[in-house]
C-alpha positions as a printed Julia matrix, in Angstrom:
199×3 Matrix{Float64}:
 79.01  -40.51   -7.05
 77.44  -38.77  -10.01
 73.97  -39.03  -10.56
 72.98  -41.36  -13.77
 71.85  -39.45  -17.14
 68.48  -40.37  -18.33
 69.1   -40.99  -21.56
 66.6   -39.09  -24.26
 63.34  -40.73  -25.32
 63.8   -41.13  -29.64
 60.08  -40.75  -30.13
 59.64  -37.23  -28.13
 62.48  -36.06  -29.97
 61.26  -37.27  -33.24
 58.01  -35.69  -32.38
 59.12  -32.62  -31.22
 61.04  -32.28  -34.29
 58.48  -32.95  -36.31
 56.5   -30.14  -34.54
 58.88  -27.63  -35.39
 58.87  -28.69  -39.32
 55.22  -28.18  -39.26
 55.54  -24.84  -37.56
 58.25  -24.06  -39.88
 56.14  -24.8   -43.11
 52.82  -22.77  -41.89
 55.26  -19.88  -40.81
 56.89  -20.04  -44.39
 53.35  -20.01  -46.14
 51.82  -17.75  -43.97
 54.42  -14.67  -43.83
 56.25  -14.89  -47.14
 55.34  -13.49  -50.52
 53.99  -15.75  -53.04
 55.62  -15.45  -56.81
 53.98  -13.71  -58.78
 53.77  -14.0   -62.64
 53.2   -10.56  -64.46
 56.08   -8.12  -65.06
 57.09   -6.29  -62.51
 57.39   -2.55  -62.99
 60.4    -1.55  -61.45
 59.87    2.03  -60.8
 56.46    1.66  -59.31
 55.16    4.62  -60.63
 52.17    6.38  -59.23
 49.24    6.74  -61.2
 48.0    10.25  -61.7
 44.23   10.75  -60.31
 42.8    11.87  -63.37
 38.98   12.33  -63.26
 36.93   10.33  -66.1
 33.2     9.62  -66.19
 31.96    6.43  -64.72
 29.14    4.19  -66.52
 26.65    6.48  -64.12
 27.56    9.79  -65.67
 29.68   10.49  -62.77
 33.03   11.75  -62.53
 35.55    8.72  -61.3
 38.92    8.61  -60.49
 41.19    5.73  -59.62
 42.18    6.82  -56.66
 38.35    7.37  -55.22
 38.79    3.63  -54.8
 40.71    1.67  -51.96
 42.41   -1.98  -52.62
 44.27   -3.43  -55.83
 43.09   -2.38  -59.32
 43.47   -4.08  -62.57
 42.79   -1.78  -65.19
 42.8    -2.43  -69.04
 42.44    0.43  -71.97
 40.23   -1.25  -74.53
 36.79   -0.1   -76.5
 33.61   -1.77  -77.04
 33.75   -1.66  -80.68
 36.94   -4.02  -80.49
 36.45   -7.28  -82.29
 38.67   -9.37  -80.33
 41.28   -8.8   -78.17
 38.92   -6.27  -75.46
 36.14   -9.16  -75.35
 38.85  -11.94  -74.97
 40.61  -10.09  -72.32
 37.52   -8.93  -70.55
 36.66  -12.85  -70.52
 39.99  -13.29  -68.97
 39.51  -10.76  -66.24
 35.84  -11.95  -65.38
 36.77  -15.72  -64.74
 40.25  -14.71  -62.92
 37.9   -12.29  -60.19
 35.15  -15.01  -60.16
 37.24  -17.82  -59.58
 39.17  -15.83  -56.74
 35.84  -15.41  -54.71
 34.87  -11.93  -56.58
 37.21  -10.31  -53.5
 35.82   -7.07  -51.96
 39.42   -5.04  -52.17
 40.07   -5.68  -56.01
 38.51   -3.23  -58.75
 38.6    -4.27  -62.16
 38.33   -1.35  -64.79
 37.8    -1.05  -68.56
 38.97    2.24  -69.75
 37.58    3.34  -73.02
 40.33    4.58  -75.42
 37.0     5.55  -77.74
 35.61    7.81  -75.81
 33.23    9.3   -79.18
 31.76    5.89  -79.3
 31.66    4.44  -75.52
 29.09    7.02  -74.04
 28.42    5.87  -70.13
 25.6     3.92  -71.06
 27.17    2.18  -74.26
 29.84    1.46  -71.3
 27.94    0.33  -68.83
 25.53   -2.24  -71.05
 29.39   -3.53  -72.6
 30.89   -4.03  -68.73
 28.1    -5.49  -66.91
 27.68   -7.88  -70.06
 31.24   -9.33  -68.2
 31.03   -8.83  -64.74
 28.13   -6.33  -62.83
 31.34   -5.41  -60.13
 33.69   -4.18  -63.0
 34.02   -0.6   -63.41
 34.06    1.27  -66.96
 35.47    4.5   -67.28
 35.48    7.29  -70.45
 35.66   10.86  -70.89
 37.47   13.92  -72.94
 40.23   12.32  -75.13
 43.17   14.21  -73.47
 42.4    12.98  -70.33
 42.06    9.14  -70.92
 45.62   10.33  -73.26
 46.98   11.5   -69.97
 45.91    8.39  -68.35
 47.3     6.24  -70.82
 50.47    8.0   -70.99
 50.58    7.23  -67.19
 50.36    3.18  -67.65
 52.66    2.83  -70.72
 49.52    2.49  -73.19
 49.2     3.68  -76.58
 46.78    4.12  -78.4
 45.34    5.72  -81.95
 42.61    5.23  -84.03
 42.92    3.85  -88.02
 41.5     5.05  -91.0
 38.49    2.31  -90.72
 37.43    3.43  -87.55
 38.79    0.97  -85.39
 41.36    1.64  -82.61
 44.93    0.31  -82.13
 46.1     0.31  -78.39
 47.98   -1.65  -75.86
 46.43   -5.03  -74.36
 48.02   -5.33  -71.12
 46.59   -5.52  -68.02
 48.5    -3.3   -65.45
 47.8    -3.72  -61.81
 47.84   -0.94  -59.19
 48.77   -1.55  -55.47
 46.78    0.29  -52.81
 48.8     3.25  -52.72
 47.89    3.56  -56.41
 51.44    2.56  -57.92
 51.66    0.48  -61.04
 53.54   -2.76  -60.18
 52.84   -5.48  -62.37
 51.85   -5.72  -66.3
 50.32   -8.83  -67.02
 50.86   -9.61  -71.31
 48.57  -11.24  -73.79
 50.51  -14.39  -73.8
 50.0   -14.28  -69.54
 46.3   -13.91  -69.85
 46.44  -16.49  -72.18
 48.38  -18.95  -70.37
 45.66  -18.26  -67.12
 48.91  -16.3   -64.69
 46.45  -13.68  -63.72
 44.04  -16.52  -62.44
 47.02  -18.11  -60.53
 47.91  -14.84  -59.06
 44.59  -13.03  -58.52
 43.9   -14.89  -55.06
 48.02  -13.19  -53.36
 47.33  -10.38  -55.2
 43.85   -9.85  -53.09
 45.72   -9.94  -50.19
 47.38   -6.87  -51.07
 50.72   -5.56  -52.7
């Protein structure tokens, strides 16, 4: 005679099911890559290390520093769009905890004007942790050249160039642009805390 079956308690299976969602969700959270908003750059190219002047005098490259970069070609002259988008970038890093592994960089595409110390009273107006960068104007032209960016100056003095913010993973390859209109509508703030976490 065959033995009898115990039949299956509902609320062990119910909670071991339930278990295995949960475990499920964290897994999904944990390991897979949030969306992010700026444009992604499909050819990842790698940024040239080009050496400027830092706000100390000093010569700087990108690459002398590890983690994700977010670097923006503007001048301290600029009336509006540098100080807006310098806002922008100082409330995104803040509100993501100021992370160790992200440098934020203001390269001057004035260099005549932005001297290091013109450069360094304009940045640390923003944020003390960003990083300003100037030098000869072939080089920050090579630079430029290297993120998309154009830039020239008019006959009143003032300087047209590019306002995006381009960000650099940590093998210094450009992979994401972020636009005016995604500054604007706070995307950078959104992404800032996955993109500290590393590319």
């Amino acid at each position: 005679m065959q033995p009898a079956m115990k039949k299956a308690n509902p609320t062990l299976i119910a909670l071991v099911l339930g278990v295995l969602v949960l475990l499920g969700i964290w897994v999904y959270r944990t390991f897979s890559k949030p969306e992010l908003h700026g444009t992604v750059v499909q050819a990842m190219p790698t940024i040239p290390d080009i050496e400027l002047t830092d706000t100390s005098g000093k010569p700087h490259s990108l690459h002398h520093d590890p983690g994700v970069k977010l670097v923006f070609f503007g001048f301290t002259r600029c009336p509006d769009i540098c100080p807006a988008t310098m806002s922008i970038l100082k409330r995104a890093y803040e509100n993501a905890g100021s992370p160790k592994n992200v440098k934020v960089y203001l390269v001057s595409v004035d260099p005549e004007t932005d001297t290091p110390a013109v450069l360094k009273k304009y940045v640390e107006y923003f944020q003390k942790d960003f990083i300003g960068l100037t030098g000869e104007g072939d080089q920050i032209a090579q630079l430029a050249n290297a993120f998309y960016v154009g830039f020239q100056e008019n006959p009143d003095g003032m300087v047209t160039h590019t306002d995006t913010v381009a960000v650099l993973d940590e093998q210094n390859r450009m992979r994401l642009i972020y636009n005016q209109e995604k500054l604007g509508q706070g995307l950078l703030d959104q992404d800032l805390p996955a993109l500290s976490r590393g590319l």
